[in-house]
XYZ file of C-alpha atoms in Angstrom:
414
model
C -138.390 57.030 -161.974
C -136.979 57.070 -158.445
C -133.523 56.478 -159.893
C -133.897 59.451 -162.197
C -134.912 61.753 -159.320
C -132.001 60.448 -157.267
C -129.565 61.303 -160.052
C -131.117 64.755 -160.443
C -130.923 65.347 -156.691
C -127.303 64.297 -156.531
C -126.524 66.584 -159.466
C -128.220 69.497 -157.739
C -126.297 68.865 -154.545
C -123.071 68.653 -156.487
C -123.856 71.942 -158.231
C -124.557 73.608 -154.879
C -121.308 72.216 -153.453
C -119.341 73.447 -156.444
C -120.991 76.837 -156.170
C -120.279 77.156 -152.456
C -116.692 76.018 -152.968
C -116.256 78.493 -155.818
C -117.702 81.223 -153.627
C -115.264 80.345 -150.836
C -112.317 80.348 -153.252
C -113.344 83.648 -154.832
C -113.739 85.388 -151.497
C -110.746 84.018 -149.576
C -108.790 87.198 -150.167
C -111.534 89.722 -151.000
C -113.920 88.853 -148.145
C -112.060 86.433 -145.853
C -114.523 86.749 -142.977
C -117.439 85.846 -145.292
C -115.504 82.926 -146.766
C -114.747 81.638 -143.258
C -118.406 81.938 -142.271
C -119.362 79.655 -145.156
C -117.093 77.021 -143.620
C -116.359 75.219 -146.870
C -112.762 74.375 -147.864
C -110.401 75.790 -148.947
C -110.027 78.039 -145.887
C -106.284 78.778 -145.729
C -106.283 82.167 -147.428
C -109.492 83.194 -145.665
C -108.099 82.427 -142.219
C -104.886 84.265 -143.111
C -106.913 87.294 -144.204
C -108.923 87.394 -140.979
C -105.765 86.960 -138.897
C -104.139 89.825 -140.792
C -107.154 92.082 -140.241
C -107.106 91.402 -136.492
C -103.382 92.084 -136.263
C -103.746 95.185 -138.428
C -106.257 96.662 -135.991
C -103.701 96.216 -133.195
C -100.953 97.891 -135.216
C -103.143 100.921 -135.894
C -103.362 101.522 -132.134
C -99.744 100.589 -131.416
C -97.108 100.203 -134.188
C -95.102 97.896 -131.901
C -98.028 95.644 -130.934
C -97.568 91.882 -130.835
C -100.232 89.593 -132.337
C -102.834 88.236 -129.926
C -103.797 84.612 -129.389
C -106.828 84.631 -131.789
C -104.884 85.852 -134.820
C -101.948 83.608 -134.006
C -104.194 80.509 -133.990
C -105.808 81.543 -137.268
C -102.412 82.272 -138.858
C -101.011 78.880 -137.789
C -104.037 77.061 -139.214
C -103.861 79.125 -142.394
C -100.175 78.343 -142.845
C -100.803 74.627 -142.257
C -103.478 74.637 -144.972
C -101.762 77.048 -147.358
C -97.995 77.625 -146.805
C -97.997 80.440 -149.371
C -100.677 82.450 -147.558
C -98.579 85.614 -147.267
C -101.099 87.350 -145.001
C -100.326 84.842 -142.258
C -96.556 85.255 -142.367
C -96.220 88.595 -140.475
C -98.330 87.191 -137.627
C -96.147 84.080 -137.416
C -92.949 86.155 -137.538
C -94.118 88.572 -134.839
C -95.456 85.672 -132.756
C -92.084 83.910 -132.724
C -90.401 87.165 -131.722
C -92.920 87.645 -128.912
C -92.055 84.150 -127.650
C -88.377 85.094 -127.554
C -87.438 82.879 -130.501
C -85.574 85.582 -132.417
C -83.570 83.137 -134.508
C -86.596 81.404 -136.017
C -88.441 84.727 -136.317
C -85.604 86.268 -138.351
C -85.202 83.127 -140.453
C -88.907 83.091 -141.298
C -88.799 86.810 -142.095
C -85.995 86.289 -144.617
C -87.920 83.431 -146.233
C -91.095 85.521 -146.300
C -89.197 88.243 -148.146
C -88.419 85.693 -150.852
C -91.991 84.380 -150.996
C -93.496 87.820 -151.631
C -92.277 91.310 -152.380
C -95.737 92.822 -152.346
C -96.614 92.453 -148.671
C -96.111 95.896 -147.107
C -95.883 94.571 -143.536
C -93.193 92.037 -144.436
C -91.289 94.771 -146.278
C -91.584 97.029 -143.232
C -90.360 94.224 -140.945
C -87.343 93.697 -143.189
C -86.547 97.416 -143.039
C -86.996 97.506 -139.256
C -84.669 94.539 -138.814
C -81.998 96.033 -141.067
C -81.909 99.607 -139.754
C -79.925 98.962 -136.529
C -77.282 96.948 -138.394
C -75.669 100.042 -139.931
C -75.892 98.753 -143.497
C -77.393 101.756 -145.302
C -77.043 100.274 -148.765
C -79.160 97.290 -147.725
C -81.781 99.569 -146.136
C -81.930 101.742 -149.249
C -82.393 98.671 -151.427
C -85.220 97.368 -149.243
C -86.900 100.733 -149.045
C -86.635 101.370 -152.787
C -88.031 97.897 -153.466
C -90.949 98.484 -151.144
C -91.698 101.853 -152.717
C -91.471 100.452 -156.236
C -93.970 97.718 -155.404
C -96.540 100.053 -153.906
C -96.179 103.827 -153.958
C -99.738 104.092 -152.615
C -98.554 103.018 -149.169
C -95.502 105.295 -149.066
C -96.808 106.862 -145.851
C -96.885 103.405 -144.252
C -93.177 102.824 -144.867
C -92.292 106.371 -143.856
C -94.142 105.892 -140.568
C -92.068 102.759 -139.957
C -88.857 104.647 -140.692
C -89.994 107.473 -138.437
C -90.707 105.014 -135.630
C -87.306 103.406 -136.159
C -85.693 106.815 -135.577
C -86.470 106.303 -131.877
C -83.498 103.938 -131.872
C -80.275 106.035 -131.780
C -78.468 103.224 -133.604
C -80.704 103.804 -136.633
C -79.190 107.261 -137.186
C -76.079 105.641 -138.665
C -78.194 103.992 -141.358
C -80.598 106.861 -141.917
C -77.944 109.560 -142.380
C -76.619 108.247 -145.739
C -80.201 107.694 -146.942
C -81.404 111.208 -146.118
C -78.063 112.777 -146.966
C -78.775 111.951 -150.599
C -81.965 114.084 -150.421
C -84.369 111.423 -151.800
C -87.728 112.574 -153.118
C -89.475 111.245 -149.994
C -87.244 113.160 -147.542
C -89.772 115.932 -146.815
C -92.426 113.343 -145.988
C -90.028 111.499 -143.698
C -89.163 114.611 -141.661
C -92.844 115.479 -141.278
C -93.648 111.918 -140.171
C -90.725 111.762 -137.739
C -91.762 114.995 -136.032
C -95.105 113.424 -135.147
C -93.256 111.252 -132.616
C -92.341 113.582 -129.760
C -90.037 110.944 -128.211
C -87.963 110.890 -131.397
C -87.290 114.652 -131.542
C -83.737 114.463 -130.066
C -82.727 111.752 -132.551
C -84.400 113.603 -135.439
C -82.457 116.737 -134.507
C -79.180 114.843 -134.306
C -79.893 113.215 -137.669
C -80.735 116.530 -139.350
C -77.622 118.152 -137.874
C -75.449 115.261 -139.021
C -76.442 115.583 -142.677
C -75.607 119.308 -142.674
C -71.980 118.193 -142.369
C -69.676 116.505 -144.899
C -70.017 114.479 -146.994
C -73.695 115.431 -147.439
C -73.702 119.182 -146.646
C -77.495 119.404 -146.675
C -77.630 122.986 -145.341
C -80.528 124.310 -147.402
C -83.409 124.830 -144.935
C -86.335 122.456 -145.343
C -89.952 123.318 -144.655
C -89.823 121.250 -141.451
C -86.586 122.709 -140.064
C -88.164 125.643 -138.233
C -90.620 123.312 -136.511
C -87.794 120.911 -135.666
C -85.741 123.672 -133.998
C -88.797 124.726 -131.994
C -89.523 121.123 -130.931
C -85.898 120.646 -129.904
C -86.163 123.646 -127.588
C -89.420 122.284 -126.180
C -87.562 119.022 -125.491
C -84.726 120.922 -123.738
C -82.291 119.963 -126.516
C -80.868 123.474 -126.586
C -77.399 122.652 -127.914
C -78.737 120.655 -130.860
C -81.332 123.352 -131.599
C -78.714 126.108 -131.559
C -76.144 124.167 -133.589
C -78.756 123.169 -136.168
C -80.072 126.710 -136.608
C -76.532 127.995 -137.160
C -75.696 125.177 -139.561
C -78.776 126.126 -141.589
C -77.646 129.727 -141.965
C -78.754 131.606 -138.847
C -76.766 134.862 -138.778
C -75.053 135.870 -135.545
C -73.332 139.063 -134.423
C -69.768 138.621 -133.134
C -69.580 139.330 -129.424
C -73.352 139.449 -128.873
C -75.146 136.832 -126.801
C -78.420 137.632 -128.547
C -79.205 136.657 -132.108
C -80.507 139.404 -134.405
C -79.866 142.288 -131.939
C -80.472 144.886 -134.663
C -83.675 143.251 -135.958
C -82.241 143.129 -139.467
C -83.837 139.797 -140.356
C -87.212 138.139 -139.957
C -86.719 135.275 -137.470
C -86.696 131.868 -139.122
C -85.524 129.609 -136.307
C -87.367 130.723 -133.199
C -86.714 130.684 -130.322
C -82.975 130.485 -131.084
C -83.777 133.761 -132.831
C -86.549 136.092 -131.589
C -89.834 134.348 -130.929
C -92.712 136.776 -131.331
C -95.372 135.965 -128.745
C -98.438 137.180 -130.593
C -101.690 137.381 -128.667
C -105.077 138.985 -129.017
C -103.909 141.917 -126.898
C -100.265 142.373 -127.913
C -99.008 142.522 -131.492
C -95.370 142.046 -132.493
C -93.602 142.357 -135.845
C -90.101 142.930 -137.199
C -89.364 145.323 -140.050
C -85.949 144.153 -141.352
C -85.703 147.029 -143.841
C -85.785 149.564 -140.997
C -84.141 147.275 -138.442
C -86.999 147.688 -135.975
C -89.062 145.582 -133.608
C -92.594 146.992 -133.470
C -94.736 146.393 -130.371
C -98.362 147.385 -129.969
C -100.995 146.606 -127.379
C -104.560 147.291 -126.396
C -105.240 149.291 -123.229
C -104.874 147.496 -119.882
C -102.929 144.555 -121.313
C -99.590 142.955 -120.473
C -97.444 139.960 -121.345
C -94.221 138.678 -122.893
C -93.794 140.225 -126.354
C -90.611 138.525 -127.606
C -88.080 136.046 -126.274
C -85.138 133.858 -127.269
C -82.818 131.330 -125.649
C -79.134 132.052 -125.213
C -76.165 130.209 -123.688
C -74.454 132.251 -120.960
C -71.604 131.816 -118.494
C -71.251 133.709 -115.195
C -69.786 137.199 -115.498
C -70.518 140.850 -116.234
C -72.693 141.758 -119.223
C -73.878 144.997 -120.763
C -77.428 145.299 -122.027
C -77.880 148.103 -124.577
C -81.016 149.336 -126.325
C -82.584 152.043 -128.451
C -86.265 152.590 -127.732
C -89.017 155.021 -128.802
C -92.726 155.347 -128.054
C -92.910 155.036 -124.279
C -93.224 158.786 -123.694
C -96.340 158.866 -125.832
C -97.989 156.330 -123.495
C -97.496 157.445 -119.876
C -97.817 154.529 -117.486
C -96.621 151.906 -119.987
C -93.481 149.921 -119.183
C -91.141 147.737 -121.202
C -89.069 145.302 -119.134
C -86.434 142.679 -119.763
C -86.219 139.419 -117.841
C -83.363 136.903 -117.747
C -84.255 133.500 -116.350
C -82.866 129.957 -116.436
C -84.632 127.642 -118.867
C -84.677 125.057 -116.070
C -86.797 126.444 -113.197
C -85.544 123.587 -111.024
C -82.029 125.053 -111.064
C -83.065 128.627 -110.295
C -85.935 127.807 -107.993
C -88.197 129.706 -110.379
C -86.421 133.014 -109.690
C -85.212 135.358 -112.437
C -81.463 135.859 -112.799
C -82.106 139.542 -113.513
C -84.867 141.894 -114.622
C -85.352 145.612 -115.102
C -86.919 148.436 -117.117
C -85.971 149.570 -120.590
C -86.166 153.364 -120.646
C -86.988 155.691 -123.540
C -84.122 156.568 -125.886
C -80.631 155.078 -125.984
C -79.788 153.241 -122.770
C -77.653 150.560 -121.196
C -77.580 148.439 -118.073
C -74.806 146.390 -116.478
C -75.900 142.898 -115.428
C -73.867 140.612 -113.197
C -74.699 136.980 -113.857
C -73.790 134.957 -110.738
C -72.205 131.519 -110.730
C -74.835 128.885 -111.439
C -75.108 125.387 -112.909
C -77.551 126.913 -115.389
C -76.182 127.295 -118.918
C -79.194 128.179 -121.070
C -81.351 131.206 -120.332
C -84.521 132.822 -121.594
C -84.135 136.492 -122.494
C -87.645 137.970 -122.536
C -89.101 141.406 -123.252
C -92.371 142.132 -121.434
C -94.823 144.899 -122.263
C -96.989 146.203 -119.409
C -99.845 148.525 -120.394
C -102.157 147.744 -117.473
C -102.082 151.413 -116.367
C -102.707 152.843 -119.818
C -106.168 153.802 -121.080
C -105.238 153.911 -124.776
C -103.293 151.766 -127.226
C -99.503 151.550 -127.019
C -97.033 151.591 -129.932
C -93.329 151.108 -129.204
C -90.303 150.722 -131.472
C -87.068 148.961 -130.528
C -84.198 149.601 -132.939
C -81.543 147.730 -130.944
C -81.366 145.215 -128.114
C -77.845 143.945 -127.493
C -76.442 141.774 -124.681
C -72.627 141.555 -124.635
C -70.155 140.179 -122.135
C -67.719 142.771 -120.810
C -63.946 142.405 -120.761
C -62.614 141.903 -117.216
C -61.576 145.246 -115.728
C -63.189 147.227 -118.523
C -66.554 148.833 -119.122
C -66.384 147.899 -122.801
C -68.133 144.804 -124.101
C -65.862 141.933 -125.066
C -65.578 141.110 -128.770
C -66.317 137.424 -128.797
C -66.012 135.203 -131.864
C -69.201 134.342 -133.717
C -70.887 131.119 -132.645
C -71.325 129.809 -136.173
């Protein structure tokens, strides 16, 4: 009798052990933390999963984060128990790199790429390692492979590529990729623009693929934002060159773009930037070639502006204006100031009033290390008790020929 109960008890214990072991096996990848809490072997995949989750939380906060000590210990134990635990491999690779052992880190990364093609972090590491080597065909192959394996995490790979753009050396590899206009190009540009530090490199990359052999000059949805961000980053030359490469029309001899208001600005502030506010409204009617300004009573502010590259010398400002006479007390002024206040000490290079009708003003731009200037039009209606409506049909700024009152005919800056 006792023997029979002993056999039954041992059978029950064995069944429980098998059940617990089966539970641990089933949940190693689905619920690694739960499987680890059970504490029953096998534990390799579970430890790898927990290590990966810990490292993943670091990467969310900082894409360049190194694994911490807890996940490294778990990954090492997981790898010792289960060498094919792919979740542990990125932690081991990044850990070796953090220790300065680049040779072993790169060797393990290459082996990991052979062990699995489905791990998105390993794929991203392979892409990151390859980008600076200027082997675009290899990068394209890796990227296409990663995308084919999992299109659901396309944004993950694009974020990695966008981050890699911070490295100027990566432009050499990215240009041939984006020059082919892949179907993910729009998503890449949008992702890259989220990194403010990468804006200069993104601008240089976009400008490069407008040239042969790619000739990608058709404006993208992100191009206007890119030009604006380049100006914000003081990358005026790249912003101007890119806008012109993408089709910005210029007037020969004029330092201002769109002086006749014949086109709706696409690449502000290389073209006119309309400074809309709750008190001042601005619009351009290209059919009539007019800039329309309106304001509420007792308001003032900059209405439009654009950047322009200037050299010292004599310039002629010309305009055609209507509407001021109907609003006594209102003023429309121009202001020319260096884009770098540190160079000019915060002082304007020149300013003055724009009078009703057809008018002109000679401006002498003194010698200065400043090259890029803001040209702004300000509306002042602080002394007006009713609304103001003004129309500008022309606003031209041309350099004069030495010894002549006539503007010089300069070549277009296309």
